[in-house]
Amino acid sequence: MTVAISDEWKTLLSDEFYQPYFKELVQFVKEEYTSGTCYPPGKKIFAAFDSCALDKLKVVIIGQDPYHGPGQANGLCFSVNQGVPHPPSLRNIFVEIQQDLGKQIPNSGDLSHWAQQGVLLLNATLTVRAHEAGSHQNKGWETFTDHVIQRISKEKDGIIFLLWGGFAKKKAQLINPNKHHILTSGHPSPLSANRGLWFGNKHFSKTNELLRNMGKEAVEW
């Protein structure tokens, strides 16, 4: 089965592409994109992998599914295309970075510069039907992305996993805590953030401190 994903990730994940569930998933996604409007654009479905080189990987952030509004989703969790207004969760991420690191809130919500520094921005579900949140959940994507997390846990060392909200925290069971660092907090969505579960987690400074302690370059958030 041909999957348009960077070669190093393809090698790591190749066994999964031949599993029956993945073949069914590919067929489902093809039919969805043919019969209606889905996001992100087809060429961006695996953008999280194409934007973050496996040999540079040092941080993993886990989201749930892509934005479902026009022009928003670009294949990276929490990220939007340049020129698109910041969705509420992304806005709260930037506010926390401002409070934590003293950085100005950027005009662009495109987080590809994080990915290029080794931050895998991984949604659990990689596609969605327009205006229908969660419409591609439980079709096989979660099985695939759980496998991604398990493979990273097994094959890499010293990765920092940022698990925000109840959904992401459940992924901790896939990660070896003796090899990796796991930071958890509430989700940056307004519902969680306004209850005091997001702001003040200082995940961005904590991540950089951990990276420096491992002799790695800090992320320019």
PDB file of N, CA, C and O in Angstrom, residues 61-118:
ATOM      1  N   ILE A  61       3.281  16.550  20.924  1.00  0.00           N
ATOM      2  CA  ILE A  61       2.044  17.142  21.428  1.00  0.00           C
ATOM      3  C   ILE A  61       0.883  16.415  20.754  1.00  0.00           C
ATOM      4  O   ILE A  61       0.878  16.260  19.532  1.00  0.00           O
ATOM      5  N   ILE A  62      -0.085  15.975  21.553  1.00  0.00           N
ATOM      6  CA  ILE A  62      -1.184  15.164  21.024  1.00  0.00           C
ATOM      7  C   ILE A  62      -2.496  15.945  21.067  1.00  0.00           C
ATOM      8  O   ILE A  62      -2.923  16.409  22.130  1.00  0.00           O
ATOM      9  N   GLY A  63      -3.112  16.092  19.905  1.00  0.00           N
ATOM     10  CA  GLY A  63      -4.439  16.695  19.794  1.00  0.00           C
ATOM     11  C   GLY A  63      -5.466  15.628  19.504  1.00  0.00           C
ATOM     12  O   GLY A  63      -5.146  14.436  19.445  1.00  0.00           O
ATOM     13  N   GLN A  64      -6.702  16.048  19.272  1.00  0.00           N
ATOM     14  CA  GLN A  64      -7.773  15.060  19.068  1.00  0.00           C
ATOM     15  C   GLN A  64      -8.125  14.887  17.596  1.00  0.00           C
ATOM     16  O   GLN A  64      -7.911  13.823  17.039  1.00  0.00           O
ATOM     17  N   ASP A  65      -8.667  15.912  16.937  1.00  0.00           N
ATOM     18  CA  ASP A  65      -8.897  15.806  15.496  1.00  0.00           C
ATOM     19  C   ASP A  65      -8.753  17.192  14.867  1.00  0.00           C
ATOM     20  O   ASP A  65      -8.692  18.202  15.575  1.00  0.00           O
ATOM     21  N   PRO A  66      -8.667  17.268  13.546  1.00  0.00           N
ATOM     22  CA  PRO A  66      -8.388  18.548  12.883  1.00  0.00           C
ATOM     23  C   PRO A  66      -9.530  19.550  13.037  1.00  0.00           C
ATOM     24  O   PRO A  66     -10.680  19.190  13.276  1.00  0.00           O
ATOM     25  N   TYR A  67      -9.181  20.827  12.868  1.00  0.00           N
ATOM     26  CA  TYR A  67     -10.219  21.859  12.777  1.00  0.00           C
ATOM     27  C   TYR A  67     -11.100  21.534  11.576  1.00  0.00           C
ATOM     28  O   TYR A  67     -10.625  21.067  10.542  1.00  0.00           O
ATOM     29  N   HIS A  68     -12.390  21.830  11.691  1.00  0.00           N
ATOM     30  CA  HIS A  68     -13.333  21.430  10.635  1.00  0.00           C
ATOM     31  C   HIS A  68     -13.902  22.620   9.871  1.00  0.00           C
ATOM     32  O   HIS A  68     -14.837  22.466   9.094  1.00  0.00           O
ATOM     33  N   GLY A  69     -13.328  23.817  10.079  1.00  0.00           N
ATOM     34  CA  GLY A  69     -13.767  24.983   9.333  1.00  0.00           C
ATOM     35  C   GLY A  69     -12.912  25.222   8.098  1.00  0.00           C
ATOM     36  O   GLY A  69     -11.785  24.748   8.014  1.00  0.00           O
ATOM     37  N   PRO A  70     -13.424  25.966   7.110  1.00  0.00           N
ATOM     38  CA  PRO A  70     -12.691  26.199   5.860  1.00  0.00           C
ATOM     39  C   PRO A  70     -11.337  26.867   6.093  1.00  0.00           C
ATOM     40  O   PRO A  70     -11.229  27.851   6.826  1.00  0.00           O
ATOM     41  N   GLY A  71     -10.303  26.283   5.497  1.00  0.00           N
ATOM     42  CA  GLY A  71      -8.980  26.897   5.498  1.00  0.00           C
ATOM     43  C   GLY A  71      -8.217  26.820   6.797  1.00  0.00           C
ATOM     44  O   GLY A  71      -7.115  27.371   6.898  1.00  0.00           O
ATOM     45  N   GLN A  72      -8.765  26.155   7.807  1.00  0.00           N
ATOM     46  CA  GLN A  72      -8.092  26.123   9.108  1.00  0.00           C
ATOM     47  C   GLN A  72      -7.028  25.023   9.193  1.00  0.00           C
ATOM     48  O   GLN A  72      -5.866  25.306   9.464  1.00  0.00           O
ATOM     49  N   ALA A  73      -7.430  23.782   9.016  1.00  0.00           N
ATOM     50  CA  ALA A  73      -6.548  22.648   9.276  1.00  0.00           C
ATOM     51  C   ALA A  73      -5.391  22.581   8.285  1.00  0.00           C
ATOM     52  O   ALA A  73      -5.589  22.698   7.074  1.00  0.00           O
ATOM     53  N   ASN A  74      -4.190  22.366   8.822  1.00  0.00           N
ATOM     54  CA  ASN A  74      -3.016  22.210   7.951  1.00  0.00           C
ATOM     55  C   ASN A  74      -2.228  20.946   8.265  1.00  0.00           C
ATOM     56  O   ASN A  74      -1.083  20.806   7.863  1.00  0.00           O
ATOM     57  N   GLY A  75      -2.868  20.024   8.987  1.00  0.00           N
ATOM     58  CA  GLY A  75      -2.228  18.739   9.263  1.00  0.00           C
ATOM     59  C   GLY A  75      -1.426  18.685  10.542  1.00  0.00           C
ATOM     60  O   GLY A  75      -0.927  17.621  10.907  1.00  0.00           O
ATOM     61  N   LEU A  76      -1.287  19.816  11.232  1.00  0.00           N
ATOM     62  CA  LEU A  76      -0.563  19.871  12.500  1.00  0.00           C
ATOM     63  C   LEU A  76      -1.563  20.195  13.605  1.00  0.00           C
ATOM     64  O   LEU A  76      -2.344  21.143  13.479  1.00  0.00           O
ATOM     65  N   CYS A  77      -1.556  19.459  14.693  1.00  0.00           N
ATOM     66  CA  CYS A  77      -2.545  19.697  15.735  1.00  0.00           C
ATOM     67  C   CYS A  77      -2.382  21.092  16.336  1.00  0.00           C
ATOM     68  O   CYS A  77      -1.271  21.592  16.502  1.00  0.00           O
ATOM     69  N   PHE A  78      -3.501  21.722  16.602  1.00  0.00           N
ATOM     70  CA  PHE A  78      -3.633  23.072  17.162  1.00  0.00           C
ATOM     71  C   PHE A  78      -3.208  24.180  16.196  1.00  0.00           C
ATOM     72  O   PHE A  78      -3.441  25.360  16.462  1.00  0.00           O
ATOM     73  N   SER A  79      -2.610  23.853  15.081  1.00  0.00           N
ATOM     74  CA  SER A  79      -2.070  24.827  14.135  1.00  0.00           C
ATOM     75  C   SER A  79      -3.098  25.202  13.079  1.00  0.00           C
ATOM     76  O   SER A  79      -3.944  24.386  12.697  1.00  0.00           O
ATOM     77  N   VAL A  80      -3.034  26.455  12.610  1.00  0.00           N
ATOM     78  CA  VAL A  80      -3.859  26.894  11.486  1.00  0.00           C
ATOM     79  C   VAL A  80      -2.976  27.561  10.445  1.00  0.00           C
ATOM     80  O   VAL A  80      -1.843  27.965  10.734  1.00  0.00           O
ATOM     81  N   ASN A  81      -3.493  27.673   9.251  1.00  0.00           N
ATOM     82  CA  ASN A  81      -2.738  28.326   8.182  1.00  0.00           C
ATOM     83  C   ASN A  81      -2.535  29.813   8.490  1.00  0.00           C
ATOM     84  O   ASN A  81      -3.331  30.436   9.201  1.00  0.00           O
ATOM     85  N   GLN A  82      -1.473  30.349   7.935  1.00  0.00           N
ATOM     86  CA  GLN A  82      -1.189  31.768   8.115  1.00  0.00           C
ATOM     87  C   GLN A  82      -2.362  32.601   7.598  1.00  0.00           C
ATOM     88  O   GLN A  82      -2.938  32.316   6.554  1.00  0.00           O
ATOM     89  N   GLY A  83      -2.730  33.626   8.347  1.00  0.00           N
ATOM     90  CA  GLY A  83      -3.836  34.491   7.959  1.00  0.00           C
ATOM     91  C   GLY A  83      -5.177  34.077   8.522  1.00  0.00           C
ATOM     92  O   GLY A  83      -6.151  34.829   8.432  1.00  0.00           O
ATOM     93  N   VAL A  84      -5.248  32.870   9.093  1.00  0.00           N
ATOM     94  CA  VAL A  84      -6.490  32.387   9.692  1.00  0.00           C
ATOM     95  C   VAL A  84      -6.539  32.841  11.152  1.00  0.00           C
ATOM     96  O   VAL A  84      -5.551  32.700  11.876  1.00  0.00           O
ATOM     97  N   PRO A  85      -7.654  33.391  11.623  1.00  0.00           N
ATOM     98  CA  PRO A  85      -7.750  33.799  13.034  1.00  0.00           C
ATOM     99  C   PRO A  85      -7.446  32.640  13.974  1.00  0.00           C
ATOM    100  O   PRO A  85      -7.757  31.480  13.676  1.00  0.00           O
ATOM    101  N   HIS A  86      -6.849  32.952  15.101  1.00  0.00           N
ATOM    102  CA  HIS A  86      -6.487  31.916  16.068  1.00  0.00           C
ATOM    103  C   HIS A  86      -7.740  31.319  16.707  1.00  0.00           C
ATOM    104  O   HIS A  86      -8.521  32.054  17.327  1.00  0.00           O
ATOM    105  N   PRO A  87      -7.958  30.020  16.593  1.00  0.00           N
ATOM    106  CA  PRO A  87      -9.056  29.390  17.339  1.00  0.00           C
ATOM    107  C   PRO A  87      -8.808  29.528  18.845  1.00  0.00           C
ATOM    108  O   PRO A  87      -7.666  29.763  19.270  1.00  0.00           O
ATOM    109  N   PRO A  88      -9.854  29.387  19.661  1.00  0.00           N
ATOM    110  CA  PRO A  88      -9.717  29.626  21.096  1.00  0.00           C
ATOM    111  C   PRO A  88      -8.602  28.830  21.779  1.00  0.00           C
ATOM    112  O   PRO A  88      -7.864  29.380  22.604  1.00  0.00           O
ATOM    113  N   SER A  89      -8.465  27.549  21.468  1.00  0.00           N
ATOM    114  CA  SER A  89      -7.423  26.748  22.114  1.00  0.00           C
ATOM    115  C   SER A  89      -6.034  27.255  21.762  1.00  0.00           C
ATOM    116  O   SER A  89      -5.143  27.334  22.625  1.00  0.00           O
ATOM    117  N   LEU A  90      -5.831  27.590  20.501  1.00  0.00           N
ATOM    118  CA  LEU A  90      -4.527  28.096  20.072  1.00  0.00           C
ATOM    119  C   LEU A  90      -4.240  29.437  20.724  1.00  0.00           C
ATOM    120  O   LEU A  90      -3.107  29.706  21.150  1.00  0.00           O
ATOM    121  N   ARG A  91      -5.254  30.269  20.816  1.00  0.00           N
ATOM    122  CA  ARG A  91      -5.097  31.550  21.487  1.00  0.00           C
ATOM    123  C   ARG A  91      -4.619  31.347  22.930  1.00  0.00           C
ATOM    124  O   ARG A  91      -3.703  32.018  23.404  1.00  0.00           O
ATOM    125  N   ASN A  92      -5.213  30.386  23.624  1.00  0.00           N
ATOM    126  CA  ASN A  92      -4.823  30.126  25.004  1.00  0.00           C
ATOM    127  C   ASN A  92      -3.426  29.533  25.108  1.00  0.00           C
ATOM    128  O   ASN A  92      -2.716  29.765  26.101  1.00  0.00           O
ATOM    129  N   ILE A  93      -3.020  28.765  24.095  1.00  0.00           N
ATOM    130  CA  ILE A  93      -1.640  28.270  24.057  1.00  0.00           C
ATOM    131  C   ILE A  93      -0.674  29.450  23.970  1.00  0.00           C
ATOM    132  O   ILE A  93       0.322  29.523  24.707  1.00  0.00           O
ATOM    133  N   PHE A  94      -0.979  30.383  23.096  1.00  0.00           N
ATOM    134  CA  PHE A  94      -0.104  31.551  22.938  1.00  0.00           C
ATOM    135  C   PHE A  94      -0.081  32.422  24.202  1.00  0.00           C
ATOM    136  O   PHE A  94       0.957  32.979  24.562  1.00  0.00           O
ATOM    137  N   VAL A  95      -1.231  32.541  24.865  1.00  0.00           N
ATOM    138  CA  VAL A  95      -1.281  33.324  26.106  1.00  0.00           C
ATOM    139  C   VAL A  95      -0.407  32.669  27.181  1.00  0.00           C
ATOM    140  O   VAL A  95       0.322  33.344  27.919  1.00  0.00           O
ATOM    141  N   GLU A  96      -0.466  31.334  27.269  1.00  0.00           N
ATOM    142  CA  GLU A  96       0.381  30.636  28.245  1.00  0.00           C
ATOM    143  C   GLU A  96       1.866  30.818  27.919  1.00  0.00           C
ATOM    144  O   GLU A  96       2.684  31.025  28.821  1.00  0.00           O
ATOM    145  N   ILE A  97       2.225  30.767  26.643  1.00  0.00           N
ATOM    146  CA  ILE A  97       3.620  30.999  26.252  1.00  0.00           C
ATOM    147  C   ILE A  97       4.039  32.419  26.622  1.00  0.00           C
ATOM    148  O   ILE A  97       5.152  32.648  27.124  1.00  0.00           O
ATOM    149  N   GLN A  98       3.137  33.358  26.419  1.00  0.00           N
ATOM    150  CA  GLN A  98       3.427  34.754  26.780  1.00  0.00           C
ATOM    151  C   GLN A  98       3.679  34.877  28.282  1.00  0.00           C
ATOM    152  O   GLN A  98       4.650  35.516  28.715  1.00  0.00           O
ATOM    153  N   GLN A  99       2.829  34.245  29.074  1.00  0.00           N
ATOM    154  CA  GLN A  99       2.979  34.322  30.525  1.00  0.00           C
ATOM    155  C   GLN A  99       4.185  33.532  31.016  1.00  0.00           C
ATOM    156  O   GLN A  99       4.852  33.927  31.979  1.00  0.00           O
ATOM    157  N   ASP A 100       4.466  32.431  30.372  1.00  0.00           N
ATOM    158  CA  ASP A 100       5.538  31.527  30.792  1.00  0.00           C
ATOM    159  C   ASP A 100       6.912  32.029  30.356  1.00  0.00           C
ATOM    160  O   ASP A 100       7.871  31.997  31.131  1.00  0.00           O
ATOM    161  N   LEU A 101       7.006  32.508  29.122  1.00  0.00           N
ATOM    162  CA  LEU A 101       8.311  32.851  28.541  1.00  0.00           C
ATOM    163  C   LEU A 101       8.456  34.332  28.196  1.00  0.00           C
ATOM    164  O   LEU A 101       9.536  34.757  27.765  1.00  0.00           O
ATOM    165  N   GLY A 102       7.374  35.092  28.342  1.00  0.00           N
ATOM    166  CA  GLY A 102       7.458  36.515  28.043  1.00  0.00           C
ATOM    167  C   GLY A 102       7.490  36.848  26.567  1.00  0.00           C
ATOM    168  O   GLY A 102       7.885  37.951  26.184  1.00  0.00           O
ATOM    169  N   LYS A 103       7.051  35.915  25.740  1.00  0.00           N
ATOM    170  CA  LYS A 103       7.055  36.136  24.293  1.00  0.00           C
ATOM    171  C   LYS A 103       5.742  36.776  23.847  1.00  0.00           C
ATOM    172  O   LYS A 103       4.685  36.487  24.397  1.00  0.00           O
ATOM    173  N   GLN A 104       5.831  37.605  22.825  1.00  0.00           N
ATOM    174  CA  GLN A 104       4.630  38.225  22.282  1.00  0.00           C
ATOM    175  C   GLN A 104       3.778  37.188  21.549  1.00  0.00           C
ATOM    176  O   GLN A 104       4.300  36.238  20.958  1.00  0.00           O
ATOM    177  N   ILE A 105       2.477  37.395  21.580  1.00  0.00           N
ATOM    178  CA  ILE A 105       1.579  36.517  20.830  1.00  0.00           C
ATOM    179  C   ILE A 105       1.780  36.790  19.344  1.00  0.00           C
ATOM    180  O   ILE A 105       1.676  37.933  18.902  1.00  0.00           O
ATOM    181  N   PRO A 106       2.085  35.755  18.557  1.00  0.00           N
ATOM    182  CA  PRO A 106       2.377  35.970  17.127  1.00  0.00           C
ATOM    183  C   PRO A 106       1.125  36.240  16.314  1.00  0.00           C
ATOM    184  O   PRO A 106       0.011  35.885  16.710  1.00  0.00           O
ATOM    185  N   ASN A 107       1.305  36.865  15.182  1.00  0.00           N
ATOM    186  CA  ASN A 107       0.184  37.100  14.266  1.00  0.00           C
ATOM    187  C   ASN A 107      -0.261  35.814  13.600  1.00  0.00           C
ATOM    188  O   ASN A 107      -1.452  35.590  13.383  1.00  0.00           O
ATOM    189  N   SER A 108       0.683  34.959  13.266  1.00  0.00           N
ATOM    190  CA  SER A 108       0.373  33.720  12.562  1.00  0.00           C
ATOM    191  C   SER A 108       0.152  32.576  13.531  1.00  0.00           C
ATOM    192  O   SER A 108       0.900  32.408  14.508  1.00  0.00           O
ATOM    193  N   GLY A 109      -0.858  31.767  13.251  1.00  0.00           N
ATOM    194  CA  GLY A 109      -1.119  30.574  14.051  1.00  0.00           C
ATOM    195  C   GLY A 109      -0.534  29.319  13.442  1.00  0.00           C
ATOM    196  O   GLY A 109      -0.846  28.207  13.880  1.00  0.00           O
ATOM    197  N   ASP A 110       0.322  29.470  12.446  1.00  0.00           N
ATOM    198  CA  ASP A 110       0.976  28.326  11.802  1.00  0.00           C
ATOM    199  C   ASP A 110       2.125  27.860  12.694  1.00  0.00           C
ATOM    200  O   ASP A 110       3.070  28.620  12.940  1.00  0.00           O
ATOM    201  N   LEU A 111       2.051  26.631  13.178  1.00  0.00           N
ATOM    202  CA  LEU A 111       3.051  26.099  14.102  1.00  0.00           C
ATOM    203  C   LEU A 111       4.104  25.247  13.412  1.00  0.00           C
ATOM    204  O   LEU A 111       4.828  24.497  14.066  1.00  0.00           O
ATOM    205  N   SER A 112       4.223  25.380  12.102  1.00  0.00           N
ATOM    206  CA  SER A 112       5.181  24.540  11.379  1.00  0.00           C
ATOM    207  C   SER A 112       6.613  24.779  11.840  1.00  0.00           C
ATOM    208  O   SER A 112       7.456  23.880  11.751  1.00  0.00           O
ATOM    209  N   HIS A 113       6.907  25.982  12.355  1.00  0.00           N
ATOM    210  CA  HIS A 113       8.265  26.235  12.844  1.00  0.00           C
ATOM    211  C   HIS A 113       8.561  25.427  14.111  1.00  0.00           C
ATOM    212  O   HIS A 113       9.718  25.132  14.407  1.00  0.00           O
ATOM    213  N   TRP A 114       7.523  25.056  14.862  1.00  0.00           N
ATOM    214  CA  TRP A 114       7.738  24.129  15.976  1.00  0.00           C
ATOM    215  C   TRP A 114       8.115  22.762  15.425  1.00  0.00           C
ATOM    216  O   TRP A 114       9.058  22.135  15.906  1.00  0.00           O
ATOM    217  N   ALA A 115       7.354  22.303  14.433  1.00  0.00           N
ATOM    218  CA  ALA A 115       7.593  20.977  13.849  1.00  0.00           C
ATOM    219  C   ALA A 115       8.997  20.865  13.292  1.00  0.00           C
ATOM    220  O   ALA A 115       9.672  19.835  13.453  1.00  0.00           O
ATOM    221  N   GLN A 116       9.461  21.918  12.646  1.00  0.00           N
ATOM    222  CA  GLN A 116      10.796  21.894  12.051  1.00  0.00           C
ATOM    223  C   GLN A 116      11.903  21.788  13.095  1.00  0.00           C
ATOM    224  O   GLN A 116      13.023  21.399  12.787  1.00  0.00           O
ATOM    225  N   GLN A 117      11.572  22.119  14.339  1.00  0.00           N
ATOM    226  CA  GLN A 117      12.545  22.010  15.429  1.00  0.00           C
ATOM    227  C   GLN A 117      12.460  20.666  16.168  1.00  0.00           C
ATOM    228  O   GLN A 117      13.165  20.448  17.148  1.00  0.00           O
ATOM    229  N   GLY A 118      11.573  19.784  15.699  1.00  0.00           N
ATOM    230  CA  GLY A 118      11.486  18.464  16.312  1.00  0.00           C
ATOM    231  C   GLY A 118      10.282  18.243  17.200  1.00  0.00           C
ATOM    232  O   GLY A 118      10.277  17.358  18.056  1.00  0.00           O
TER     233      GLY A 118
END
